[in-house]
XYZ file of C-alpha atoms in Angstrom:
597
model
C 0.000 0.000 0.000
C 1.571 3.713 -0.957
C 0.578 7.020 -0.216
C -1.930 8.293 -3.018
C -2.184 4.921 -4.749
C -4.892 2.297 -5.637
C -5.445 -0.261 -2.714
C -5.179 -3.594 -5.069
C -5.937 -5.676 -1.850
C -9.335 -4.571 -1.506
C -10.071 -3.734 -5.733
C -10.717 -0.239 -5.041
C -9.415 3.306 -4.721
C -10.550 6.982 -3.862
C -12.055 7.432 -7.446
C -13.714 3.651 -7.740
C -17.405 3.522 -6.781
C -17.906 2.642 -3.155
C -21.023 0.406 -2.112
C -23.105 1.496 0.715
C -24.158 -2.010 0.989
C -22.396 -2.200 4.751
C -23.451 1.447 5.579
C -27.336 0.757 4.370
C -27.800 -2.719 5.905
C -25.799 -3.332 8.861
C -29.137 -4.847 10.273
C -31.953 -5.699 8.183
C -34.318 -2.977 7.390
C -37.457 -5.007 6.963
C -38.220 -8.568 9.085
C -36.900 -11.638 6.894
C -40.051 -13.720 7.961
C -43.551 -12.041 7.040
C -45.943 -11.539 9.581
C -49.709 -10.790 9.933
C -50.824 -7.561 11.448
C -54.380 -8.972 11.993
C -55.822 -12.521 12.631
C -57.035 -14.083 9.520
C -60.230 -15.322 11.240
C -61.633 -12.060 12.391
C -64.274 -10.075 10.436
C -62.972 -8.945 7.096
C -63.985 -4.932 7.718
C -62.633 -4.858 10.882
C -59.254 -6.522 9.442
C -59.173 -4.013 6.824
C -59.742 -0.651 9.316
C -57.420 -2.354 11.546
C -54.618 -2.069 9.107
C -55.573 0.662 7.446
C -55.379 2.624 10.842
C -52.007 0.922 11.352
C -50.787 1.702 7.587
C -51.827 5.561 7.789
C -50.300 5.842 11.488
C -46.982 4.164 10.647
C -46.744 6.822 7.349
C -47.047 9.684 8.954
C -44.936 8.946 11.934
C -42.065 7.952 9.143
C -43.040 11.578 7.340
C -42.195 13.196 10.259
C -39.307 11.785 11.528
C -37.864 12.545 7.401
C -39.102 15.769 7.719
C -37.007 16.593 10.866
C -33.785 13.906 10.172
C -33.888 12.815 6.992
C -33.390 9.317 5.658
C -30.241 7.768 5.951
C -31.967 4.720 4.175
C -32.426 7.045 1.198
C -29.603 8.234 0.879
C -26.568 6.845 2.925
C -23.557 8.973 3.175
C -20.762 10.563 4.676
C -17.370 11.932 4.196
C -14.218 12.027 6.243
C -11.860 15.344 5.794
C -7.931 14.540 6.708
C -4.328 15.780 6.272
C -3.605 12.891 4.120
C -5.542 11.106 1.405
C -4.631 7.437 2.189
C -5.757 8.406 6.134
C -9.114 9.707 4.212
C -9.249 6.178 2.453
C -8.576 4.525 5.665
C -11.084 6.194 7.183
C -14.393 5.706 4.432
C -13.307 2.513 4.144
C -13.903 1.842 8.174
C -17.167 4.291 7.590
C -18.371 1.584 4.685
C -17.563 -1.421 7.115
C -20.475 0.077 9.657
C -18.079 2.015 11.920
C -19.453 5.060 13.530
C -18.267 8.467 13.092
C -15.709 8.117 15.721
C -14.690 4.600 14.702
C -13.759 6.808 11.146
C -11.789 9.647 13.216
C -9.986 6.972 15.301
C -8.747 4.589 12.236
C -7.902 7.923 10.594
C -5.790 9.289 13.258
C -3.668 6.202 13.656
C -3.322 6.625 9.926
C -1.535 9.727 10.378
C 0.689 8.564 12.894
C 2.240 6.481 10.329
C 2.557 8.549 7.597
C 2.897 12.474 9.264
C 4.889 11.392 12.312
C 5.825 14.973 12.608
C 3.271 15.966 13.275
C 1.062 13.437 15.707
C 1.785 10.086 17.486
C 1.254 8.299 20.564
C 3.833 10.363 22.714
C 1.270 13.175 21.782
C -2.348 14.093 22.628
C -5.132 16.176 21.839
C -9.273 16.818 21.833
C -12.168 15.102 20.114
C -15.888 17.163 19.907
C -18.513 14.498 19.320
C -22.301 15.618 18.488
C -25.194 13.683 17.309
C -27.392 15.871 15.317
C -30.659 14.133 16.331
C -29.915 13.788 19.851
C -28.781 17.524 19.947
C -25.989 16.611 22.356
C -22.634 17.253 22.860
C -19.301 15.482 24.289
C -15.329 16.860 24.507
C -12.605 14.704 25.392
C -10.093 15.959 26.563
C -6.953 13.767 26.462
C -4.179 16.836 26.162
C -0.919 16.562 27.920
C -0.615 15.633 31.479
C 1.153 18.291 33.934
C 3.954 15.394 35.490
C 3.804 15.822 39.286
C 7.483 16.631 39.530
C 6.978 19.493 36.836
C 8.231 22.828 38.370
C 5.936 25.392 37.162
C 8.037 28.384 38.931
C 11.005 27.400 36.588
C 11.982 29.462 32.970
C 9.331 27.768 30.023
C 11.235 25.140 29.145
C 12.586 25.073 25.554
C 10.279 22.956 22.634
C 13.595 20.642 22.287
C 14.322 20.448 26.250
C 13.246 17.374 27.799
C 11.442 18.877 31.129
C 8.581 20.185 27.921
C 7.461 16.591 27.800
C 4.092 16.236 28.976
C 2.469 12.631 30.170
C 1.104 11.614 26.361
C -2.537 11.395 25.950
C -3.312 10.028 22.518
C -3.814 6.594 23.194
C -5.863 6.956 26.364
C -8.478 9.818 24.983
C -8.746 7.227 21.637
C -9.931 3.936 23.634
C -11.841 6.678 26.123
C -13.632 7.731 22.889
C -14.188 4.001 21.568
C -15.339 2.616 24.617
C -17.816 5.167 24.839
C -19.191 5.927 20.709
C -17.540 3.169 18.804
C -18.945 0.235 16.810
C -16.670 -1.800 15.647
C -13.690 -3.820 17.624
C -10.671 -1.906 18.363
C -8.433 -3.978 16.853
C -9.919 -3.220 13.204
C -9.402 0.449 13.494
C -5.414 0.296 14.092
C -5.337 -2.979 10.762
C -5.118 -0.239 8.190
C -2.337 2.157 9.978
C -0.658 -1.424 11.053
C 0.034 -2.499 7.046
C 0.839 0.736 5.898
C 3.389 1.425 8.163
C 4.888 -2.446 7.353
C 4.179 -2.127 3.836
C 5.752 1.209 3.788
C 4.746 4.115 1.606
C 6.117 7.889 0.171
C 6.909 10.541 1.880
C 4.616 13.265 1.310
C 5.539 17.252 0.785
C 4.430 18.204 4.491
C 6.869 15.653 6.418
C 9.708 17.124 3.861
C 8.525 20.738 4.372
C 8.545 19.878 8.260
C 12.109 18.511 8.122
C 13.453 21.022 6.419
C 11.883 23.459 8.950
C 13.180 21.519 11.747
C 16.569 23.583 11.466
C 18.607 20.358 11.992
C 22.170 21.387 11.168
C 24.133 18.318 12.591
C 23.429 14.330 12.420
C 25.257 12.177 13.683
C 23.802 9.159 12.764
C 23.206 7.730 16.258
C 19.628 8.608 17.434
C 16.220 7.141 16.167
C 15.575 10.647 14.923
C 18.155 10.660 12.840
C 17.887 6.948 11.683
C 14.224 7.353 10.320
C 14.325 10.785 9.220
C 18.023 11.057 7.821
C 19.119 7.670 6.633
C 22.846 7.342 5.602
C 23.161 11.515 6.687
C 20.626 12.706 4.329
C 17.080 13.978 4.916
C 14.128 12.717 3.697
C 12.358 13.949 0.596
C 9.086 14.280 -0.946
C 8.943 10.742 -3.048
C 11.254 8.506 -0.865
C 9.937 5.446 0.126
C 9.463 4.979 3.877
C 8.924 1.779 6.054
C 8.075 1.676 9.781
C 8.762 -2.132 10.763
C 8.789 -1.270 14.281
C 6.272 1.104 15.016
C 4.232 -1.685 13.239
C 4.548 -3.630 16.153
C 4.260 -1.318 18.719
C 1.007 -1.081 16.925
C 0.008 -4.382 16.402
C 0.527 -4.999 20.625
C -1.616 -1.952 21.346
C -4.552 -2.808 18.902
C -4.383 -6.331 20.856
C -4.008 -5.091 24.382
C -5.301 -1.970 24.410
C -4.044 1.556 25.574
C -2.606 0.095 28.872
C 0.084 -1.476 27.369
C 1.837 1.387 26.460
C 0.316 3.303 29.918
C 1.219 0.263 31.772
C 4.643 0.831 29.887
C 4.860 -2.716 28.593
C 7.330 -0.501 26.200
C 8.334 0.669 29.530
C 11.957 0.833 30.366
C 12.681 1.658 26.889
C 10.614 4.707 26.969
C 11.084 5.945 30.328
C 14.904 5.374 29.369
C 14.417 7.990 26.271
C 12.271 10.166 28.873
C 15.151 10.674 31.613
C 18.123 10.802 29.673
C 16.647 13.981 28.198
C 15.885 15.355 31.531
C 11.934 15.177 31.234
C 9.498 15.119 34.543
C 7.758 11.865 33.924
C 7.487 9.160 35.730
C 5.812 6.185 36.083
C 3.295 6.974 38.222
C 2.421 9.709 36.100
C 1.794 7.264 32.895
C -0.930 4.934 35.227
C -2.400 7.712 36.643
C -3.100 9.704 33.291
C -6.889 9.519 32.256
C -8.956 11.672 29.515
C -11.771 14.237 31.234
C -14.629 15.000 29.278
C -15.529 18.749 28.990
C -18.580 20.706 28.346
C -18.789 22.449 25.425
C -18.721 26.292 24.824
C -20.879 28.066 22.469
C -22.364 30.738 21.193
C -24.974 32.516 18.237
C -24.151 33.614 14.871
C -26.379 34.865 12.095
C -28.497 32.525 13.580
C -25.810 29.748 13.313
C -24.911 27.400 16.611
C -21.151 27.502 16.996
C -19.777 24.541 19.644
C -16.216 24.200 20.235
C -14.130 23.012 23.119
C -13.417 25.050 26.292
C -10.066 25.500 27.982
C -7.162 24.369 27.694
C -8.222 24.678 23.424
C -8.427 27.348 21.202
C -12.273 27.439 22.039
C -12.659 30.195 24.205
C -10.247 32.756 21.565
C -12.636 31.435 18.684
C -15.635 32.322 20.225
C -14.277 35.701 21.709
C -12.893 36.952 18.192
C -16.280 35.966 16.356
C -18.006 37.881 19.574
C -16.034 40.991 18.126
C -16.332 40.770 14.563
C -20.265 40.125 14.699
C -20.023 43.273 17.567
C -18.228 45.298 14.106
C -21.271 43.993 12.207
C -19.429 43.018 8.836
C -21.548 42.989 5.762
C -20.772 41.157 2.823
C -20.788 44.743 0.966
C -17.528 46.019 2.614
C -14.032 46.002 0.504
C -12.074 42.559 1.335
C -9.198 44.862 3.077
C -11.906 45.389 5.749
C -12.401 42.178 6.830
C -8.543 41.137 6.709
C -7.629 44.150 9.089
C -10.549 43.242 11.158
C -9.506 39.303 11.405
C -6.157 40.869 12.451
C -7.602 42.686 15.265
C -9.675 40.206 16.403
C -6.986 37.541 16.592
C -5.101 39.795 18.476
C -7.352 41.100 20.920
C -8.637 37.502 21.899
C -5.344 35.852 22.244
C -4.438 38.369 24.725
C -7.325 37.422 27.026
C -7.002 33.723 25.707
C -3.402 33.791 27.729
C -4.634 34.945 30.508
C -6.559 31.496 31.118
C -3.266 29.634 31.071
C -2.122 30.322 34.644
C -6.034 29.264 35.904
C -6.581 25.965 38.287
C -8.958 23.848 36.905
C -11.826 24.928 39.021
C -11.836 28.147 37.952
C -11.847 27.418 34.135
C -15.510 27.776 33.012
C -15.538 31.247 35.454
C -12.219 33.185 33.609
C -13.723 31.667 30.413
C -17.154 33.020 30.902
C -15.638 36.476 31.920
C -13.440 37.006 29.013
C -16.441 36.374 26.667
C -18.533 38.610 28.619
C -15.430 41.651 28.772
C -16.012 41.643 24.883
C -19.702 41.607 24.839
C -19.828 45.081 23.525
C -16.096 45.862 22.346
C -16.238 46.480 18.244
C -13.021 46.498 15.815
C -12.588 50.441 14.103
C -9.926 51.211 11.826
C -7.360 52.349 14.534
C -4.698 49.097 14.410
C -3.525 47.710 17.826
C -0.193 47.373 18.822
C 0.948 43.967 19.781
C 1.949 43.428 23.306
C 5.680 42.108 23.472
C 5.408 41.216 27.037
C 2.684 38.794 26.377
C 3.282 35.302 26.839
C 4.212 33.581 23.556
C 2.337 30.016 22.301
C 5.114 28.256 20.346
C 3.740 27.754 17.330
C 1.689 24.441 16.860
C 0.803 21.899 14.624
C -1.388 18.724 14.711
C -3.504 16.369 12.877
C -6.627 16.860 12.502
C -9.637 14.866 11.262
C -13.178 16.283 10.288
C -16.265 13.481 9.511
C -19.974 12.964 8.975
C -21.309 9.412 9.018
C -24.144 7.870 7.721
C -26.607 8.603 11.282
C -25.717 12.205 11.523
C -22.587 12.094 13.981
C -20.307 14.452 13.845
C -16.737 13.937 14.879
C -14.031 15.983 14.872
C -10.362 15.200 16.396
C -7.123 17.586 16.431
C -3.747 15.540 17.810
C 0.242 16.398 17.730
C 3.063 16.840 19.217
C 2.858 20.430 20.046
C 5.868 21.999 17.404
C 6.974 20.014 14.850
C 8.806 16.218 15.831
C 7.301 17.711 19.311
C 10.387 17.253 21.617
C 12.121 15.188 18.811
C 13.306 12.762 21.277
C 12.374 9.452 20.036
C 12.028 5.650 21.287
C 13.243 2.498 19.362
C 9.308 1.984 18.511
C 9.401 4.887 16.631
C 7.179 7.232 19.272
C 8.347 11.169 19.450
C 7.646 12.771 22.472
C 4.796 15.584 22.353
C 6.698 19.153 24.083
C 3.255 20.507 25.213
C 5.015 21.904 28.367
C 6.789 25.053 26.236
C 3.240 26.315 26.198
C 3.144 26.869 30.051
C 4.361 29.995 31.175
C 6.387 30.280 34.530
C 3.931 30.288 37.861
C 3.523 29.489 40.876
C 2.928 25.497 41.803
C -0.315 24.880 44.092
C -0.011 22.186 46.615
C -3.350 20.356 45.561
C -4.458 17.575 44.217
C -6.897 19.499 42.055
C -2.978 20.770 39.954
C -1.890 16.666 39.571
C -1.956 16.410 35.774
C -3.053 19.661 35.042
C -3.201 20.358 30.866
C -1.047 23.210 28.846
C -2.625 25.963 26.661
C -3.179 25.143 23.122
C -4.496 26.517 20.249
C -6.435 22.943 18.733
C -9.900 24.244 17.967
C -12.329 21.975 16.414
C -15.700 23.302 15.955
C -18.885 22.015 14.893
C -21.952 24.136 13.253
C -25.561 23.772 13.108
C -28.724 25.900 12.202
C -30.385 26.970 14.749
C -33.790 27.355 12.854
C -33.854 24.796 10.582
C -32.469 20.518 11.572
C -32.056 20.132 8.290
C -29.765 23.414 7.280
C -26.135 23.698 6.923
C -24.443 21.923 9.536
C -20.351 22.165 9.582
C -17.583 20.193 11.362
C -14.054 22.019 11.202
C -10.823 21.135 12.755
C -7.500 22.872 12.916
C -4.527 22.804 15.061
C -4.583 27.015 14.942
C -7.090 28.837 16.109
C -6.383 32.134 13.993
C -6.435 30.043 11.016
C -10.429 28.790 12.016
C -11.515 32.356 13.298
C -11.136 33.535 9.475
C -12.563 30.493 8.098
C -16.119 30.552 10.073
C -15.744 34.262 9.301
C -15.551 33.382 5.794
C -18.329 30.949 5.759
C -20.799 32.561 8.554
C -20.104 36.491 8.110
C -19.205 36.703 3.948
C -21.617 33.914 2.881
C -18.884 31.832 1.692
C -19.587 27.832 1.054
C -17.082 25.548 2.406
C -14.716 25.057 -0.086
C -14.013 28.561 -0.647
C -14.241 29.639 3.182
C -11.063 27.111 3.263
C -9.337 28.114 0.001
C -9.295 31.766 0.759
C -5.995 33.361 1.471
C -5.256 33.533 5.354
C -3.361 35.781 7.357
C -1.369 34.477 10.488
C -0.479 36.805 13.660
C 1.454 35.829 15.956
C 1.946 37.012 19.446
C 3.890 39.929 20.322
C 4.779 40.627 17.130
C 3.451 43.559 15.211
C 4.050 41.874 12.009
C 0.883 40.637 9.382
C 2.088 37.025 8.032
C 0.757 36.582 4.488
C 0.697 32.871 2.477
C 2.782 32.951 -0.506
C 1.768 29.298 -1.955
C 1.342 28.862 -5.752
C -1.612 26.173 -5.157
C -3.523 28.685 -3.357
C -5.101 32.135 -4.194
C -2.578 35.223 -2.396
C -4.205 37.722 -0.869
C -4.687 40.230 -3.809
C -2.425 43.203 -4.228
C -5.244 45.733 -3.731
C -6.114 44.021 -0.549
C -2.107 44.276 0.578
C -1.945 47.628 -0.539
C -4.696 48.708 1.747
C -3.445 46.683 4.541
C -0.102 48.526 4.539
C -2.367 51.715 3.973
C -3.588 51.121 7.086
C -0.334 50.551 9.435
C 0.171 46.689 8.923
C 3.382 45.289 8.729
C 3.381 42.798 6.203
C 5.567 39.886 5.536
C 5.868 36.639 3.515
C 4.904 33.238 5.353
C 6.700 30.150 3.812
C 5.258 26.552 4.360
C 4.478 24.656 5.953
C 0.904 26.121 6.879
C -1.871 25.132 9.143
C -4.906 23.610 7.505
C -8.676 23.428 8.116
C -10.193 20.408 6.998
C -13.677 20.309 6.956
C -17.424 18.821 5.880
C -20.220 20.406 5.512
C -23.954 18.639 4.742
C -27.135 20.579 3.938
C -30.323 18.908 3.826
C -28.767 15.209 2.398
C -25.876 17.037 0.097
C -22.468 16.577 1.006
C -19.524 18.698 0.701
C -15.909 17.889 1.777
C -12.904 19.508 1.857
C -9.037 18.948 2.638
C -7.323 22.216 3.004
C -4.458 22.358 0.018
C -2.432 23.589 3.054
C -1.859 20.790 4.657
C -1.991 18.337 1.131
C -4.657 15.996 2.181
C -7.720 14.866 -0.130
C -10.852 14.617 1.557
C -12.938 11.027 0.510
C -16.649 10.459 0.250
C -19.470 7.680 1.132
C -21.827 7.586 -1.820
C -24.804 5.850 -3.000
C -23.319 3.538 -6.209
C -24.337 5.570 -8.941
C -22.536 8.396 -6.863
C -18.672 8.720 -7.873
C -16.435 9.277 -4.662
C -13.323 11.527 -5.358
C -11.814 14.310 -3.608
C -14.545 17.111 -3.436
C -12.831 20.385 -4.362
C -16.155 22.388 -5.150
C -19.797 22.416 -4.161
C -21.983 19.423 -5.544
């Protein structure tokens, strides 16, 4: 099996026709032995008015419940949105086996373990937002990185590269939380895909390349696992070279058979907590057993009469919803020149991530209180033309970068999942398994360390935002799920598809800006594959006191699907080279959805 080509073993690929065969009768939709609704002795009028009544009552409770859900006997789909088109085969493929929504993000995820190992992995962790649309209900898990007990808070923010920013991994845990609790099918059959790819081997795609050569890596010598797998014989990997995994196929292989305790249990153990303290990171033992996913109540809010869920703190969740607060506040019309909503998705980003900040020296119980205040400090702020200055005292995010997965199945689930490493390799220090550490703790600034029980495995800032969207007025009107490992980077997106009436495709595809804190400076895509920000709109931007400057790649997607009604639409951001893959009825062709259908 390679990266972008047919899978021969099972006859198919992402442009074959996919059956909904397993999707549309996982059980059978009608009885297989015919029964009588009425006893064949009885009077023949009262027979007849007894079904009738029956018939006519059955009807119109089936109208109905169309009316409000839909039919997913009709018309069976769903799509699955990823970084990565084998990981989006992986996933439909699990999605036309029966498996649930988060039985797709799961298989999907492990998919990119093997194939972007820069970016996510098992020494990471993360957030998954999981909503049934018919239920109207809601679930976060959080399974971000443990604070290690040991972990002195009052010392300098440790380095991305420095071992004491290695945070107790999550991944595995908040996965098997997540199955337990939504899947359908048997764990084991979500990690066979990621298993023979990463035995089989496959190319190495433009992002891991792009993420290497960002990586600054100036010396190898030859000797660590980092430098074994990612610069064989002295020389770095490249976009094309062919890639196999042997033994993070087995680490693999004993987790999908004995579930997330054997790495928790450390069953990997002394080689991992080996790796762990001869870089000088916090973790111990105790810290792996006693590490378990919390599930979080989401945050929302209103727009243009749009739901907006996302996750709370530690995620990008609380910045989202306070930078969409302002820009609805500055009442943008779809009327005003493009330069006007740029400089006011400038302002917003950076007005929210200086309150965002703020929550990252807040104990747990006091969360959902700071969060609630720094929406309601901006409940009647608006963005004019004046620009702000950024705030160089303000504590700095490294920048991040993740995997992230966006589906729909079948039963109107919605899953979303954003996982990494924290920066790029994360802490780049690597196990004999082939598992890179997450450095999560660089995003914790210096503060004091309570003496409670209520700070044991406390969770890091981040900026992973994955949001879902539903009409408020209407069951059946655009719904959205979104994921992205930058919040900035989503705030102009929903912007783009909730405030300028964009559809999804081109809400993603528009040219982004990226801010970053405490630095005055606009960031602007340069990236042949995807529209630049127009000169005009540049022009103005500099017109009115914005530092400009080129961004290179590698950039952060948004990878999203959208469904109105029973119509589909998915979408891969080019940013982050995946191709989204689609569940179809058989006359339907599944391919990478670029436009609207």
């Amino acid at each position: 099996m390679t990266l972008g080509g047919a899978n021969t073993a099972n006859g198919y690929s992402g442009g074959d026709y996919l059956s909904e065969e397993s999707v549309l009768r996982s059980y059978p939709l009608y009885p297989t032995k015919k029964r009588r609704c009425c006893n064949v002795n009885g009077d023949g009028f009262t027979i007849i008015s007894a079904c009738f009544c029956i018939f006519t009552t059955a009807l119109t409770i089936a109208f109905i419940a169309q009316l409000n859900y839909g039919s997913p006997q009709v018309t069976p789909h769903g799509a699955v949105s990823t970084d990565e088109e084998e990981c989006s085969h992986v996933g439909i493929t699990v999605m036309r086996d029966g498996g649930s929504a988060v039985d797709v993000a799961i298989a999907s995820i492990l998919c990119m373990t093997v194939v972007h190992p820069h970016a996510v992995g098992p020494g990471g962790s993360g957030v998954m937002l999981v909503h049934d649309h018919k239920t109207n209900t809601s679930t976060v898990v959080d399974f971000m990185s443990g604070v290690p007990r040991s972990h002195r808070a009052d010392e300098d923010q440790p380095l991305p590269t420095d071992g004491r920013s290695i945070g107790v991994p999550g991944l595995l845990r908040g996965l098997e939380y997540a199955h337990t609790k939504f899947g359908k099918l048997p764990w084991r059959k979500l990690f066979q895909p990621s298993i023979d790819i990463a035995r089989k081997g496959f190319f190495v795609s433009a992002h891991l390349e792009e993420a290497l050569g960002k990586s600054n890596v100036t010396q190898v010598d030859g000797v660590t696992e980092f430098d074994k797998t990612f610069f064989p014989r002295g020389i770095m990997l490249k976009k094309g070279a062919f890639l196999q995994r042997e033994n993070y196929a087995e680490f693999l292989e004993v987790v999908a058979k004995h579930g997330a305790d054997s790495f928790y249990a450390l069953n990997f153990g002394v080689e991992e907590m080996e790796a762990l303290q001869e870089n000088g990171a916090e973790i111990h033992v105790k810290d792996f057993e006693d590490y378990e996913p919390r599930e979080r109540p989401c945050i929302h809010m209103s727009l243009n009469n749009m739901s907006v869920f996302t996750a709370p703190a530690p995620f990008g969740g609380p910045q989202l919803l306070t930078a969409l607060q302002l820009l609805r506040n500055t009442n943008l019309t779809t009327h005003l020149p493009l330069s006007n909503y740029y400089h006011s998705f400038i302002e917003a980003i950076r007005r929210s991530y200086a309150g965002f900040v703020g929550l990252a020296d807040a104990e747990e119980a006091e969360l959902q209180n700071m969060t609630h205040a720094l929406l309601q400090s901006t409940s009647s702020e608006w963005i004019d033309q004046t620009v702000t200055a950024a705030d160089p005292n303000v504590f700095r995010l490294p920048e991040q970068t993740a995997s992230s997965v966006s589906v729909i199945d079948t039963f109107d689930r919605y899953v979303t999942v954003i996982a990494g490493l924290g920066t790029y390799f994360g802490s780049r220090v690597m196990t004999k398994s082939g598992i890179l550490f997450n450095n999560h703790l660089s995003n914790m600034p210096p503060h004091s360390h309570p003496d409670s029980e209520h700070f044991s495995h406390a969770r890091p800032l981040n900026t992973y935002t994955p949001v879902i969207i539903t009409d408020v007025q209407q069951v059946c009107g655009m719904r959205a799920v979104l994921s992205s490992p930058e919040v900035g980077a989503m705030i102009q997106v929903i912007s783009q598809l909730l405030l300028r009436g964009q559809n999804l495709t081109q809400a993603i595809q528009q040219p982004r800006i990226t801010i970053r804190p405490g630095l005055d400076q606009v960031f602007v895509e340069d990236m042949g594959s995807i529209d630049r920000l127009p000169g005009t709109v540049r022009n103005d931007l500099q017109t009115m006191n914005h530092t400009l400057q080129i961004i290179h790649l590698p950039y952060s997607s948004v990878n999203g699907v959208s469904k109105t009604k029973d119509k589909l639409v998915s979408r891969s951001d080019a940013r982050g080279g995946g191709v989204a893959h689609r569940l179809e009825p058989a006359s339907t062709h599944t391919v990478n959805i670029t436009t609207d259908l």
